[in-house]
């Protein structure tokens, strides 16, 4: 289906291009004839101009429609591949467990549910039509609370968009103000959160170190990886738009985010470079923790444990 659509798209693009060239040639001829002084002004017949504009509009609409189909085709192809990869385990593995492994690409916004197919229970991505009133509230990555996960996916399907689940439970309402104490510990808490995100989806490792036991090099690597993930256009700078994406994930002490990232922009050009990012996060988080440990424990050491290379 994808190859078929690509072929049709190329054909339509050629047709539209020929129409534009034809119209451009007519306009060029019109301009040449009008450039001869003293001669009567010549214009393309109005019906031809209208016809060319109409064809261009139709080309645009048709190409947009085929692009939507192609995108839908790719999502459906990914969905089939995901379902086919689980097919050998049907009837041998608990379908609820298989559902946890199935990533839903199509329909847009759907979630995995166990359904009956030819008297066999199988995992399938579906859009919920009805949802129970009861259930645990959940928070989406957009910061909206839903009565349960089913309601989140029902709205996602209705809007034809993917809405990720941030966490179980209602979204936290950010405080209006950031206190001096919260502002001071914000870089450390943010690095702690980045460390948690970097370990999500990995198998449990009993040797995984807490942030307090990471070396300066390990902290720097952690900050660099997060910078790279946020820098979508790979220009080596984080814009305000890039930084705003962090807040959709409901970071800790969110009320301090604006003030903190503004302070990271040392030259006030509305961009944060990698050097500014590391200086802001790594250096300030270590400085805060050393001061905290000195006051609380009488020691400036970051970690009494022996560190290794595991993050």
C-alpha atoms as one frame of an Amber mdcrd trajectory, in Angstrom:
protein
   0.000   0.000   0.000   2.850   2.425   0.919   4.660   1.893  -2.414   1.389
   2.350  -4.308   0.727   5.663  -2.582   4.281   6.868  -3.232   3.849   6.100
  -6.947   0.541   8.009  -7.063   2.063  10.948  -5.200   4.941  11.192  -7.695
   2.494  11.058 -10.607   0.301  13.808  -9.112   3.335  15.968  -8.413   4.395
  15.696 -12.083   0.896  16.640 -13.282   0.770  19.639 -10.952   4.274  20.707
 -11.953   3.328  20.635 -15.653   0.280  22.785 -14.946   2.408  25.331 -13.080
   4.980  25.383 -15.907   2.215  25.884 -18.461   0.773  28.770 -16.473   4.233
  30.305 -15.975   4.955  30.055 -19.723   1.710  31.875 -20.483   2.552  34.647
 -18.022   6.064  34.979 -19.517   4.623  35.385 -23.011   2.136  37.936 -21.694
   4.940  39.949 -20.068   7.076  39.862 -23.244   4.243  41.188 -25.385   3.390
  43.869 -22.840   7.050  44.990 -22.636   6.940  46.213 -26.294   6.239  49.944
 -25.904   3.184  51.440 -27.566   1.448  48.169 -28.166  -1.877  47.207 -26.708
  -1.665  45.465 -23.334  -2.172  41.707 -23.666  -3.564  39.513 -20.904  -4.250
  35.844 -20.620  -7.935  35.078 -21.000  -9.608  35.216 -17.587 -11.009  31.721
 -18.056  -7.465  30.307 -18.514  -6.187  32.119 -15.422  -9.118  30.846 -13.370
  -8.664  27.327 -14.733  -4.967  27.241 -13.808  -5.661  28.542 -10.305  -8.414
  25.961  -9.839  -6.160  23.121 -11.008  -3.402  24.272  -8.629  -5.865  24.331
  -5.745  -7.129  20.852  -6.611  -3.545  19.584  -6.845  -2.827  20.936  -3.391
  -5.938  19.314  -1.925  -5.287  15.946  -3.592  -1.638  15.869  -2.525  -2.612
  16.728   1.056  -5.191  13.930   1.020  -2.658  11.409  -0.289  -0.095  12.536
   2.295  -2.629  11.827   5.045  -3.266   8.405   3.530   0.445   7.677   3.356
   0.929   8.648   6.999  -2.015   6.464   7.957  -0.588   3.638   5.863   2.753
   3.803   7.671   1.040   3.724  11.071  -1.045   0.728  10.033   2.054  -1.042
   8.699   3.871  -0.462  11.999   0.829  -1.752  13.850   0.717  -4.943  11.784
   4.424  -5.508  12.380   3.987  -5.022  16.132   1.060  -7.462  16.233   2.869
 -10.010  14.042   5.861 -10.000  16.396   3.586 -11.179  19.232   1.685 -13.750
  17.175   3.994 -16.723  18.041   3.163 -16.205  21.725  -0.636 -16.194  21.412
  -2.164 -18.954  23.508   1.151 -19.566  25.273   1.618 -16.303  27.174  -0.930
 -14.410  29.259  -2.549 -11.911  26.812  -2.508  -9.246  29.537   1.291  -9.484
  29.595   1.398  -9.348  25.799  -0.719  -6.203  25.949   1.958  -4.534  28.039
   4.466  -5.279  25.266   2.279  -4.099  22.377   2.901  -0.502  21.344  -0.137
   1.059  19.674   0.490   2.955  16.413  -2.982   2.660  14.875  -5.711   3.737
  15.391  -4.216   7.019  16.557  -4.647   7.423  20.312  -5.675   3.786  20.900
  -4.611   1.539  23.759  -4.119  -2.203  24.089  -7.001  -4.314  25.371  -7.522
  -8.075  25.499 -10.281  -9.060  23.045 -11.656 -12.359  21.784 -10.741 -13.360
  18.240 -11.963 -16.775  17.013 -12.336 -17.983  20.602  -8.752 -16.926  21.399
  -7.926 -14.014  23.701  -5.530 -11.673  21.910  -4.039  -8.232  22.603  -5.397
  -5.576  20.253  -5.126  -1.802  19.963  -8.606  -0.293  20.079 -10.287   3.057
  20.604 -12.617   2.873  23.621 -16.223   3.804  22.832 -17.395   3.761  26.446
 -15.461   4.029  29.700 -16.288   3.124  33.304 -16.940   5.956  35.714 -14.732
   4.392  38.346 -10.988   3.912  38.190  -7.736   5.527  39.210  -7.254   9.086
  37.938  -4.284   9.595  35.628  -2.216  12.558  34.488  -1.294  13.040  30.818
   2.032  14.443  29.633   0.083  17.586  28.700  -0.738  18.178  32.355  -4.436
  17.278  32.190  -6.087  14.950  34.726  -8.486  12.238  33.486 -10.866  10.152
  35.594  -9.119   6.990  34.372  -6.806   5.831  31.588  -9.714   4.775  29.403
 -10.988   8.372  29.296  -7.532   9.597  28.286  -7.446   7.250  25.284 -11.034
   8.000  24.329 -10.195  11.693  24.029  -6.942  10.886  22.209  -8.873   8.816
  19.658 -11.506  11.522  19.254  -8.808  14.135  18.584  -6.754  11.690  16.470
  -3.548  12.368  18.396  -1.273  10.485  20.773  -1.564  11.631  24.377   1.065
  10.022  26.587   0.492   8.956  30.177   2.722  10.874  32.612   1.790   9.040
  35.806  -1.026   7.408  37.759  -2.880   9.873  39.969  -4.073  13.443  39.428
  -1.697  16.008  37.983   0.167  18.047  40.549  -0.934  21.657  40.714   2.188
  23.804  40.559   2.737  26.372  43.272   2.479  30.024  42.398   5.878  30.951
  43.838   9.344  29.426  43.962  10.987  29.841  47.353  14.699  30.537  47.747
  15.221  27.083  49.250  13.388  25.370  46.357  15.316  27.433  43.808  18.604
  26.370  45.360  17.836  22.652  45.216  16.125  22.773  41.795  19.204  21.775
  39.697  19.882  18.787  41.971  16.250  17.654  41.858  16.197  18.103  38.083
  19.345  15.991  37.662  17.752  13.357  39.901  14.729  13.355  37.600  16.913
  13.070  34.476  18.649  10.074  36.058  15.272   8.423  36.661  14.185   9.078
  33.050  17.440   7.604  31.721  16.765   4.350  33.579  13.116   3.975  32.585
  12.517   0.929  30.394  15.779  -0.716  31.464  15.962  -3.901  33.492  16.425
  -3.474  37.220  20.062  -3.183  38.228  20.815  -3.625  41.937  24.115  -1.781
  41.447  22.456   1.370  40.025  23.889   4.362  41.854  21.850   7.204  43.322
  22.725  10.653  42.034  24.626  11.466  45.222  27.144   8.747  44.280  27.759
   9.789  40.668  31.099  11.239  39.688  31.411  14.650  38.048  32.028  12.905
  34.702  28.901  10.761  35.066  26.794  13.817  35.916  28.195  15.657  32.916
  27.382  12.715  30.621  23.844  12.586  32.018  23.347  16.308  31.357  24.848
  16.009  27.847  22.487  13.162  26.899  19.431  15.103  28.042  20.655  18.196
  26.167  21.024  16.135  22.986  17.485  14.751  23.345  16.017  18.232  23.796
  18.031  19.807  20.958  15.735  18.659  18.153  17.299  20.707  15.345  20.849
  19.825  16.503  22.151  23.398  16.427  23.884  23.058  19.796  21.459  25.436
  21.523  18.214  25.032  23.454  15.495  27.562  22.664  12.654  28.541  24.980
  10.461  26.195  22.957  12.863  23.289  23.581  12.951  24.004  27.313   9.170
  24.252  27.576   8.936  20.588  26.557  10.470  19.667  29.892   7.531  21.071
  31.810   5.012  18.862  30.014   6.609  15.923  31.798   5.661  17.377  35.193
   9.146  17.907  36.517   9.711  18.317  40.271   9.528  21.902  41.581   8.055
  23.025  38.269   7.308  26.479  39.657  11.070  27.170  39.670  11.683  26.161
  36.033  11.267  29.593  34.408  13.565  31.413  36.805  16.161  28.666  36.689
  16.443  28.383  32.898  16.512  32.166  32.537  19.497  32.197  34.889  21.224
  29.553  32.719  21.146  31.912  29.731  24.288  33.811  30.753  24.508  36.058
  27.680  20.730  36.701  27.578  20.260  35.664  23.934  17.216  33.444  24.688
  19.323  30.338  23.973  21.085  27.920  26.316  24.304  26.389  24.979  25.711
  23.042  26.090  28.379  24.843  28.140  25.725  26.959  29.893  23.568  23.854
  30.414  26.354  21.856  32.097  27.481  24.821  34.187  23.914  25.418  35.311
  22.935  21.832  36.040  26.075  19.938  36.996  28.112  22.618  38.763  25.181
  24.141  40.627  23.687  20.768  41.634  27.035  19.630  43.046  27.551  22.940
  44.820  24.098  22.771  46.413  24.572  19.155  47.536  28.024  19.816  49.005
  26.646  22.728  51.019  23.648  20.651  52.073  25.840  17.741  53.211  28.193
  20.096  55.046  25.330  21.624  57.001  23.435  18.395  57.638  26.210  15.832
  58.032  29.321  17.895  58.634  30.863  16.489  55.455  31.242  17.881  51.958
  31.610  14.481  50.303  29.039  13.710  47.641  28.953  10.002  48.392  30.587
   7.750  50.969  30.166   4.757  48.634  32.686   3.597  46.071  31.479   4.693
  42.625  31.626   2.690  39.401  30.712   3.311  35.779  27.025   2.396  36.002
  24.401   5.123  35.677
